[in-house]
Amino acid sequence: MLYHVTLTINGHRYEGDVEARKLLVHFIREVAGLTGTHVGCDTTSCGACTVLLDGRPVKSCTLFAVQADGRAVTTVEGLAPSGELHPLQQAFWDQHGLQCGYCTPGMLMTGVALLERNPSPTEDEIRRAISGNLCRCTGYQNIVKAIQQAATALAGAAGDRRGGSEA
C-alpha cells in the first residue's frame, strides 16, 4: 500500500507516493533529489542525517516520510538558497570544521537549531547540543570553534540590523 506524502523542503513542495516504511532521509534524497543529507548509521546514533522539521532538529533516518507529511523540512541545501554561505557554513570553512565532511550536514543543522534557540551558547552548551552527532575524524574542537564564530557573526549581523533600523 502506498501513501501520498507532501512535504515542503527548503521552501519547495515535493509530493510522492511512498510505502509506509520509507524513511524521511530516503524521501529527501530519492524523491526531492537533495543528497546533502547523509545516511550514516540508520540507527539514529551518528546524526549525519539531521534535518530541521518545522525548525527542530530530527534524525531523518528514524522518521518515516509519512510522519512528516504536510510539514516543513530544512536540509543543508536550504542554508544557502542564494548561493551565499550561511554564517555557520562560513565558520566551518574558516575554522576547519570540515574534515572528511561526512558529519558536516548533520553538525550544521544541529548548530543552526542551537543558534536559533540560544544565540550565545557557552562551550558546554555547544558540546551538549552536538553530543548526538558523531564526527568520525574527531574534529570536535574545530566544530565548536565554528559554532562560536557563527554565534558572534550572527550577533553582529543582528546588531547591524538593529542599528540600521534605529538610524
JSON list of C-alpha atoms in Angstrom, two decimals:
[
{"chain": "A", "resi": 1, "resn": "MET", "atom": "CA", "xyz": [0.00, 0.00, 0.00]},
{"chain": "A", "resi": 2, "resn": "LEU", "atom": "CA", "xyz": [1.29, 3.45, -0.91]},
{"chain": "A", "resi": 3, "resn": "TYR", "atom": "CA", "xyz": [0.64, 6.70, 0.93]},
{"chain": "A", "resi": 4, "resn": "HIS", "atom": "CA", "xyz": [0.63, 10.11, -0.71]},
{"chain": "A", "resi": 5, "resn": "VAL", "atom": "CA", "xyz": [3.08, 12.43, 1.05]},
{"chain": "A", "resi": 6, "resn": "THR", "atom": "CA", "xyz": [3.54, 16.15, 0.54]},
{"chain": "A", "resi": 7, "resn": "LEU", "atom": "CA", "xyz": [6.47, 17.94, 2.11]},
{"chain": "A", "resi": 8, "resn": "THR", "atom": "CA", "xyz": [7.85, 21.43, 1.84]},
{"chain": "A", "resi": 9, "resn": "ILE", "atom": "CA", "xyz": [11.60, 21.06, 1.67]},
{"chain": "A", "resi": 10, "resn": "ASN", "atom": "CA", "xyz": [13.70, 24.22, 1.68]},
{"chain": "A", "resi": 11, "resn": "GLY", "atom": "CA", "xyz": [10.61, 26.16, 0.60]},
{"chain": "A", "resi": 12, "resn": "HIS", "atom": "CA", "xyz": [9.75, 23.89, -2.35]},
{"chain": "A", "resi": 13, "resn": "ARG", "atom": "CA", "xyz": [6.83, 21.48, -2.42]},
{"chain": "A", "resi": 14, "resn": "TYR", "atom": "CA", "xyz": [7.57, 17.80, -3.08]},
{"chain": "A", "resi": 15, "resn": "GLU", "atom": "CA", "xyz": [4.99, 15.04, -3.41]},
{"chain": "A", "resi": 16, "resn": "GLY", "atom": "CA", "xyz": [5.26, 11.32, -3.78]},
{"chain": "A", "resi": 17, "resn": "ASP", "atom": "CA", "xyz": [3.52, 8.03, -3.20]},
{"chain": "A", "resi": 18, "resn": "VAL", "atom": "CA", "xyz": [5.59, 6.08, -0.73]},
{"chain": "A", "resi": 19, "resn": "GLU", "atom": "CA", "xyz": [5.47, 2.89, 1.27]},
{"chain": "A", "resi": 20, "resn": "ALA", "atom": "CA", "xyz": [4.72, 3.45, 4.94]},
{"chain": "A", "resi": 21, "resn": "ARG", "atom": "CA", "xyz": [8.24, 2.28, 5.83]},
{"chain": "A", "resi": 22, "resn": "LYS", "atom": "CA", "xyz": [10.06, 4.82, 3.61]},
{"chain": "A", "resi": 23, "resn": "LEU", "atom": "CA", "xyz": [12.34, 6.87, 5.80]},
{"chain": "A", "resi": 24, "resn": "LEU", "atom": "CA", "xyz": [12.36, 10.66, 5.60]},
{"chain": "A", "resi": 25, "resn": "VAL", "atom": "CA", "xyz": [16.05, 10.66, 4.63]},
{"chain": "A", "resi": 26, "resn": "HIS", "atom": "CA", "xyz": [15.27, 8.46, 1.61]},
{"chain": "A", "resi": 27, "resn": "PHE", "atom": "CA", "xyz": [12.35, 10.70, 0.61]},
{"chain": "A", "resi": 28, "resn": "ILE", "atom": "CA", "xyz": [14.68, 13.71, 0.77]},
{"chain": "A", "resi": 29, "resn": "ARG", "atom": "CA", "xyz": [17.42, 12.01, -1.25]},
{"chain": "A", "resi": 30, "resn": "GLU", "atom": "CA", "xyz": [15.34, 10.00, -3.74]},
{"chain": "A", "resi": 31, "resn": "VAL", "atom": "CA", "xyz": [12.13, 12.00, -4.28]},
{"chain": "A", "resi": 32, "resn": "ALA", "atom": "CA", "xyz": [13.44, 15.53, -3.74]},
{"chain": "A", "resi": 33, "resn": "GLY", "atom": "CA", "xyz": [16.89, 14.71, -5.15]},
{"chain": "A", "resi": 34, "resn": "LEU", "atom": "CA", "xyz": [18.67, 16.51, -2.33]},
{"chain": "A", "resi": 35, "resn": "THR", "atom": "CA", "xyz": [21.70, 14.42, -1.45]},
{"chain": "A", "resi": 36, "resn": "GLY", "atom": "CA", "xyz": [23.33, 16.71, 1.09]},
{"chain": "A", "resi": 37, "resn": "THR", "atom": "CA", "xyz": [21.64, 14.84, 3.92]},
{"chain": "A", "resi": 38, "resn": "HIS", "atom": "CA", "xyz": [23.78, 11.78, 4.59]},
{"chain": "A", "resi": 39, "resn": "VAL", "atom": "CA", "xyz": [22.76, 8.32, 5.67]},
{"chain": "A", "resi": 40, "resn": "GLY", "atom": "CA", "xyz": [25.22, 7.21, 8.31]},
{"chain": "A", "resi": 41, "resn": "CYS", "atom": "CA", "xyz": [24.20, 4.57, 10.81]},
{"chain": "A", "resi": 42, "resn": "ASP", "atom": "CA", "xyz": [20.46, 4.08, 10.14]},
{"chain": "A", "resi": 43, "resn": "THR", "atom": "CA", "xyz": [20.04, 3.80, 13.91]},
{"chain": "A", "resi": 44, "resn": "THR", "atom": "CA", "xyz": [19.88, 7.50, 14.97]},
{"chain": "A", "resi": 45, "resn": "SER", "atom": "CA", "xyz": [23.30, 7.20, 16.61]},
{"chain": "A", "resi": 46, "resn": "CYS", "atom": "CA", "xyz": [25.52, 9.32, 14.36]},
{"chain": "A", "resi": 47, "resn": "GLY", "atom": "CA", "xyz": [23.36, 12.33, 13.41]},
{"chain": "A", "resi": 48, "resn": "ALA", "atom": "CA", "xyz": [24.67, 12.61, 9.84]},
{"chain": "A", "resi": 49, "resn": "CYS", "atom": "CA", "xyz": [21.04, 12.62, 8.67]},
{"chain": "A", "resi": 50, "resn": "THR", "atom": "CA", "xyz": [19.93, 15.52, 10.87]},
{"chain": "A", "resi": 51, "resn": "VAL", "atom": "CA", "xyz": [17.47, 17.92, 9.24]},
{"chain": "A", "resi": 52, "resn": "LEU", "atom": "CA", "xyz": [15.11, 20.51, 10.65]},
{"chain": "A", "resi": 53, "resn": "LEU", "atom": "CA", "xyz": [11.45, 19.51, 10.81]},
{"chain": "A", "resi": 54, "resn": "ASP", "atom": "CA", "xyz": [9.36, 22.61, 11.43]},
{"chain": "A", "resi": 55, "resn": "GLY", "atom": "CA", "xyz": [12.54, 24.23, 12.73]},
{"chain": "A", "resi": 56, "resn": "ARG", "atom": "CA", "xyz": [13.52, 21.45, 15.16]},
{"chain": "A", "resi": 57, "resn": "PRO", "atom": "CA", "xyz": [16.40, 19.07, 14.54]},
{"chain": "A", "resi": 58, "resn": "VAL", "atom": "CA", "xyz": [15.40, 15.47, 13.87]},
{"chain": "A", "resi": 59, "resn": "LYS", "atom": "CA", "xyz": [17.30, 12.44, 12.69]},
{"chain": "A", "resi": 60, "resn": "SER", "atom": "CA", "xyz": [15.70, 11.67, 9.37]},
{"chain": "A", "resi": 61, "resn": "CYS", "atom": "CA", "xyz": [16.96, 8.06, 9.33]},
{"chain": "A", "resi": 62, "resn": "THR", "atom": "CA", "xyz": [14.49, 7.07, 12.01]},
{"chain": "A", "resi": 63, "resn": "LEU", "atom": "CA", "xyz": [11.49, 9.13, 10.98]},
{"chain": "A", "resi": 64, "resn": "PHE", "atom": "CA", "xyz": [9.08, 7.86, 8.36]},
{"chain": "A", "resi": 65, "resn": "ALA", "atom": "CA", "xyz": [8.22, 10.18, 5.48]},
{"chain": "A", "resi": 66, "resn": "VAL", "atom": "CA", "xyz": [4.52, 9.70, 6.28]},
{"chain": "A", "resi": 67, "resn": "GLN", "atom": "CA", "xyz": [5.17, 11.09, 9.77]},
{"chain": "A", "resi": 68, "resn": "ALA", "atom": "CA", "xyz": [6.47, 14.29, 8.17]},
{"chain": "A", "resi": 69, "resn": "ASP", "atom": "CA", "xyz": [3.55, 14.64, 5.74]},
{"chain": "A", "resi": 70, "resn": "GLY", "atom": "CA", "xyz": [2.40, 18.25, 5.44]},
{"chain": "A", "resi": 71, "resn": "ARG", "atom": "CA", "xyz": [5.36, 19.64, 7.36]},
{"chain": "A", "resi": 72, "resn": "ALA", "atom": "CA", "xyz": [8.36, 21.83, 6.51]},
{"chain": "A", "resi": 73, "resn": "VAL", "atom": "CA", "xyz": [11.84, 20.35, 6.25]},
{"chain": "A", "resi": 74, "resn": "THR", "atom": "CA", "xyz": [15.09, 22.24, 6.00]},
{"chain": "A", "resi": 75, "resn": "THR", "atom": "CA", "xyz": [18.15, 20.41, 4.74]},
{"chain": "A", "resi": 76, "resn": "VAL", "atom": "CA", "xyz": [21.74, 21.57, 4.46]},
{"chain": "A", "resi": 77, "resn": "GLU", "atom": "CA", "xyz": [20.96, 22.75, 0.92]},
{"chain": "A", "resi": 78, "resn": "GLY", "atom": "CA", "xyz": [18.40, 25.13, 2.42]},
{"chain": "A", "resi": 79, "resn": "LEU", "atom": "CA", "xyz": [21.04, 27.00, 4.39]},
{"chain": "A", "resi": 80, "resn": "ALA", "atom": "CA", "xyz": [22.37, 28.75, 1.30]},
{"chain": "A", "resi": 81, "resn": "PRO", "atom": "CA", "xyz": [19.42, 29.23, -1.04]},
{"chain": "A", "resi": 82, "resn": "SER", "atom": "CA", "xyz": [21.03, 32.16, -2.86]},
{"chain": "A", "resi": 83, "resn": "GLY", "atom": "CA", "xyz": [24.43, 30.50, -3.06]},
{"chain": "A", "resi": 84, "resn": "GLU", "atom": "CA", "xyz": [25.97, 32.65, -0.33]},
{"chain": "A", "resi": 85, "resn": "LEU", "atom": "CA", "xyz": [27.17, 30.56, 2.59]},
{"chain": "A", "resi": 86, "resn": "HIS", "atom": "CA", "xyz": [25.18, 30.67, 5.82]},
{"chain": "A", "resi": 87, "resn": "PRO", "atom": "CA", "xyz": [27.35, 32.18, 8.61]},
{"chain": "A", "resi": 88, "resn": "LEU", "atom": "CA", "xyz": [27.70, 28.73, 10.17]},
{"chain": "A", "resi": 89, "resn": "GLN", "atom": "CA", "xyz": [28.86, 27.22, 6.87]},
{"chain": "A", "resi": 90, "resn": "GLN", "atom": "CA", "xyz": [31.38, 30.05, 6.52]},
{"chain": "A", "resi": 91, "resn": "ALA", "atom": "CA", "xyz": [32.56, 29.45, 10.08]},
{"chain": "A", "resi": 92, "resn": "PHE", "atom": "CA", "xyz": [33.03, 25.72, 9.39]},
{"chain": "A", "resi": 93, "resn": "TRP", "atom": "CA", "xyz": [35.20, 26.75, 6.43]},
{"chain": "A", "resi": 94, "resn": "ASP", "atom": "CA", "xyz": [37.15, 29.34, 8.41]},
{"chain": "A", "resi": 95, "resn": "GLN", "atom": "CA", "xyz": [37.71, 27.16, 11.49]},
{"chain": "A", "resi": 96, "resn": "HIS", "atom": "CA", "xyz": [38.46, 23.95, 9.57]},
{"chain": "A", "resi": 97, "resn": "GLY", "atom": "CA", "xyz": [35.37, 22.29, 10.99]},
{"chain": "A", "resi": 98, "resn": "LEU", "atom": "CA", "xyz": [35.28, 20.17, 7.85]},
{"chain": "A", "resi": 99, "resn": "GLN", "atom": "CA", "xyz": [37.48, 17.12, 7.74]},
{"chain": "A", "resi": 100, "resn": "CYS", "atom": "CA", "xyz": [36.09, 14.18, 5.78]},
{"chain": "A", "resi": 101, "resn": "GLY", "atom": "CA", "xyz": [32.78, 16.09, 5.68]},
{"chain": "A", "resi": 102, "resn": "TYR", "atom": "CA", "xyz": [30.52, 13.14, 6.35]},
{"chain": "A", "resi": 103, "resn": "CYS", "atom": "CA", "xyz": [29.13, 14.52, 9.61]},
{"chain": "A", "resi": 104, "resn": "THR", "atom": "CA", "xyz": [29.07, 18.12, 8.36]},
{"chain": "A", "resi": 105, "resn": "PRO", "atom": "CA", "xyz": [25.43, 18.35, 7.18]},
{"chain": "A", "resi": 106, "resn": "GLY", "atom": "CA", "xyz": [24.15, 16.99, 10.49]},
{"chain": "A", "resi": 107, "resn": "MET", "atom": "CA", "xyz": [26.52, 19.15, 12.51]},
{"chain": "A", "resi": 108, "resn": "LEU", "atom": "CA", "xyz": [25.43, 22.22, 10.55]},
{"chain": "A", "resi": 109, "resn": "MET", "atom": "CA", "xyz": [21.73, 21.56, 11.04]},
{"chain": "A", "resi": 110, "resn": "THR", "atom": "CA", "xyz": [22.21, 20.87, 14.74]},
{"chain": "A", "resi": 111, "resn": "GLY", "atom": "CA", "xyz": [24.32, 24.02, 15.07]},
{"chain": "A", "resi": 112, "resn": "VAL", "atom": "CA", "xyz": [21.76, 26.15, 13.25]},
{"chain": "A", "resi": 113, "resn": "ALA", "atom": "CA", "xyz": [18.99, 24.87, 15.53]},
{"chain": "A", "resi": 114, "resn": "LEU", "atom": "CA", "xyz": [21.14, 25.59, 18.60]},
{"chain": "A", "resi": 115, "resn": "LEU", "atom": "CA", "xyz": [21.89, 29.15, 17.49]},
{"chain": "A", "resi": 116, "resn": "GLU", "atom": "CA", "xyz": [18.20, 29.76, 16.71]},
{"chain": "A", "resi": 117, "resn": "ARG", "atom": "CA", "xyz": [17.15, 28.91, 20.26]},
{"chain": "A", "resi": 118, "resn": "ASN", "atom": "CA", "xyz": [20.33, 30.08, 22.02]},
{"chain": "A", "resi": 119, "resn": "PRO", "atom": "CA", "xyz": [22.20, 32.85, 20.14]},
{"chain": "A", "resi": 120, "resn": "SER", "atom": "CA", "xyz": [25.06, 32.97, 22.67]},
{"chain": "A", "resi": 121, "resn": "PRO", "atom": "CA", "xyz": [25.78, 29.39, 23.75]},
{"chain": "A", "resi": 122, "resn": "THR", "atom": "CA", "xyz": [28.62, 28.55, 26.07]},
{"chain": "A", "resi": 123, "resn": "GLU", "atom": "CA", "xyz": [31.19, 25.97, 25.03]},
{"chain": "A", "resi": 124, "resn": "ASP", "atom": "CA", "xyz": [29.48, 23.42, 27.27]},
{"chain": "A", "resi": 125, "resn": "GLU", "atom": "CA", "xyz": [26.10, 24.18, 25.70]},
{"chain": "A", "resi": 126, "resn": "ILE", "atom": "CA", "xyz": [27.59, 23.72, 22.22]},
{"chain": "A", "resi": 127, "resn": "ARG", "atom": "CA", "xyz": [29.21, 20.43, 23.19]},
{"chain": "A", "resi": 128, "resn": "ARG", "atom": "CA", "xyz": [25.93, 19.24, 24.73]},
{"chain": "A", "resi": 129, "resn": "ALA", "atom": "CA", "xyz": [23.96, 20.28, 21.63]},
{"chain": "A", "resi": 130, "resn": "ILE", "atom": "CA", "xyz": [26.21, 18.37, 19.24]},
{"chain": "A", "resi": 131, "resn": "SER", "atom": "CA", "xyz": [26.54, 15.34, 21.51]},
{"chain": "A", "resi": 132, "resn": "GLY", "atom": "CA", "xyz": [24.06, 13.46, 19.33]},
{"chain": "A", "resi": 133, "resn": "ASN", "atom": "CA", "xyz": [26.22, 13.97, 16.25]},
{"chain": "A", "resi": 134, "resn": "LEU", "atom": "CA", "xyz": [29.36, 11.93, 15.78]},
{"chain": "A", "resi": 135, "resn": "CYS", "atom": "CA", "xyz": [32.46, 13.11, 13.95]},
{"chain": "A", "resi": 136, "resn": "ARG", "atom": "CA", "xyz": [34.50, 10.11, 12.87]},
{"chain": "A", "resi": 137, "resn": "CYS", "atom": "CA", "xyz": [37.50, 12.38, 12.34]},
{"chain": "A", "resi": 138, "resn": "THR", "atom": "CA", "xyz": [37.21, 13.68, 15.91]},
{"chain": "A", "resi": 139, "resn": "GLY", "atom": "CA", "xyz": [37.18, 17.28, 14.74]},
{"chain": "A", "resi": 140, "resn": "TYR", "atom": "CA", "xyz": [35.05, 18.44, 17.62]},
{"chain": "A", "resi": 141, "resn": "GLN", "atom": "CA", "xyz": [37.34, 21.25, 18.76]},
{"chain": "A", "resi": 142, "resn": "ASN", "atom": "CA", "xyz": [37.15, 22.97, 15.37]},
{"chain": "A", "resi": 143, "resn": "ILE", "atom": "CA", "xyz": [33.42, 22.34, 15.10]},
{"chain": "A", "resi": 144, "resn": "VAL", "atom": "CA", "xyz": [32.91, 24.01, 18.49]},
{"chain": "A", "resi": 145, "resn": "LYS", "atom": "CA", "xyz": [35.08, 26.95, 17.36]},
{"chain": "A", "resi": 146, "resn": "ALA", "atom": "CA", "xyz": [32.99, 27.22, 14.19]},
{"chain": "A", "resi": 147, "resn": "ILE", "atom": "CA", "xyz": [29.74, 27.39, 16.12]},
{"chain": "A", "resi": 148, "resn": "GLN", "atom": "CA", "xyz": [31.25, 30.03, 18.41]},
{"chain": "A", "resi": 149, "resn": "GLN", "atom": "CA", "xyz": [32.38, 32.07, 15.37]},
{"chain": "A", "resi": 150, "resn": "ALA", "atom": "CA", "xyz": [28.92, 31.80, 13.81]},
{"chain": "A", "resi": 151, "resn": "ALA", "atom": "CA", "xyz": [27.29, 32.92, 17.06]},
{"chain": "A", "resi": 152, "resn": "THR", "atom": "CA", "xyz": [29.50, 36.01, 17.05]},
{"chain": "A", "resi": 153, "resn": "ALA", "atom": "CA", "xyz": [28.82, 36.69, 13.36]},
{"chain": "A", "resi": 154, "resn": "LEU", "atom": "CA", "xyz": [25.07, 36.28, 13.76]},
{"chain": "A", "resi": 155, "resn": "ALA", "atom": "CA", "xyz": [25.06, 38.54, 16.84]},
{"chain": "A", "resi": 156, "resn": "GLY", "atom": "CA", "xyz": [26.96, 41.17, 14.86]},
{"chain": "A", "resi": 157, "resn": "ALA", "atom": "CA", "xyz": [24.54, 40.89, 11.96]},
{"chain": "A", "resi": 158, "resn": "ALA", "atom": "CA", "xyz": [21.59, 41.23, 14.35]},
{"chain": "A", "resi": 159, "resn": "GLY", "atom": "CA", "xyz": [23.23, 44.29, 15.89]},
{"chain": "A", "resi": 160, "resn": "ASP", "atom": "CA", "xyz": [23.79, 45.76, 12.44]},
{"chain": "A", "resi": 161, "resn": "ARG", "atom": "CA", "xyz": [20.12, 45.25, 11.58]},
{"chain": "A", "resi": 162, "resn": "ARG", "atom": "CA", "xyz": [19.00, 46.85, 14.85]},
{"chain": "A", "resi": 163, "resn": "GLY", "atom": "CA", "xyz": [21.42, 49.71, 14.39]},
{"chain": "A", "resi": 164, "resn": "GLY", "atom": "CA", "xyz": [20.24, 50.22, 10.83]},
{"chain": "A", "resi": 165, "resn": "SER", "atom": "CA", "xyz": [16.59, 50.31, 11.82]},
{"chain": "A", "resi": 166, "resn": "GLU", "atom": "CA", "xyz": [17.25, 52.87, 14.57]},
{"chain": "A", "resi": 167, "resn": "ALA", "atom": "CA", "xyz": [19.16, 55.21, 12.28]}
]
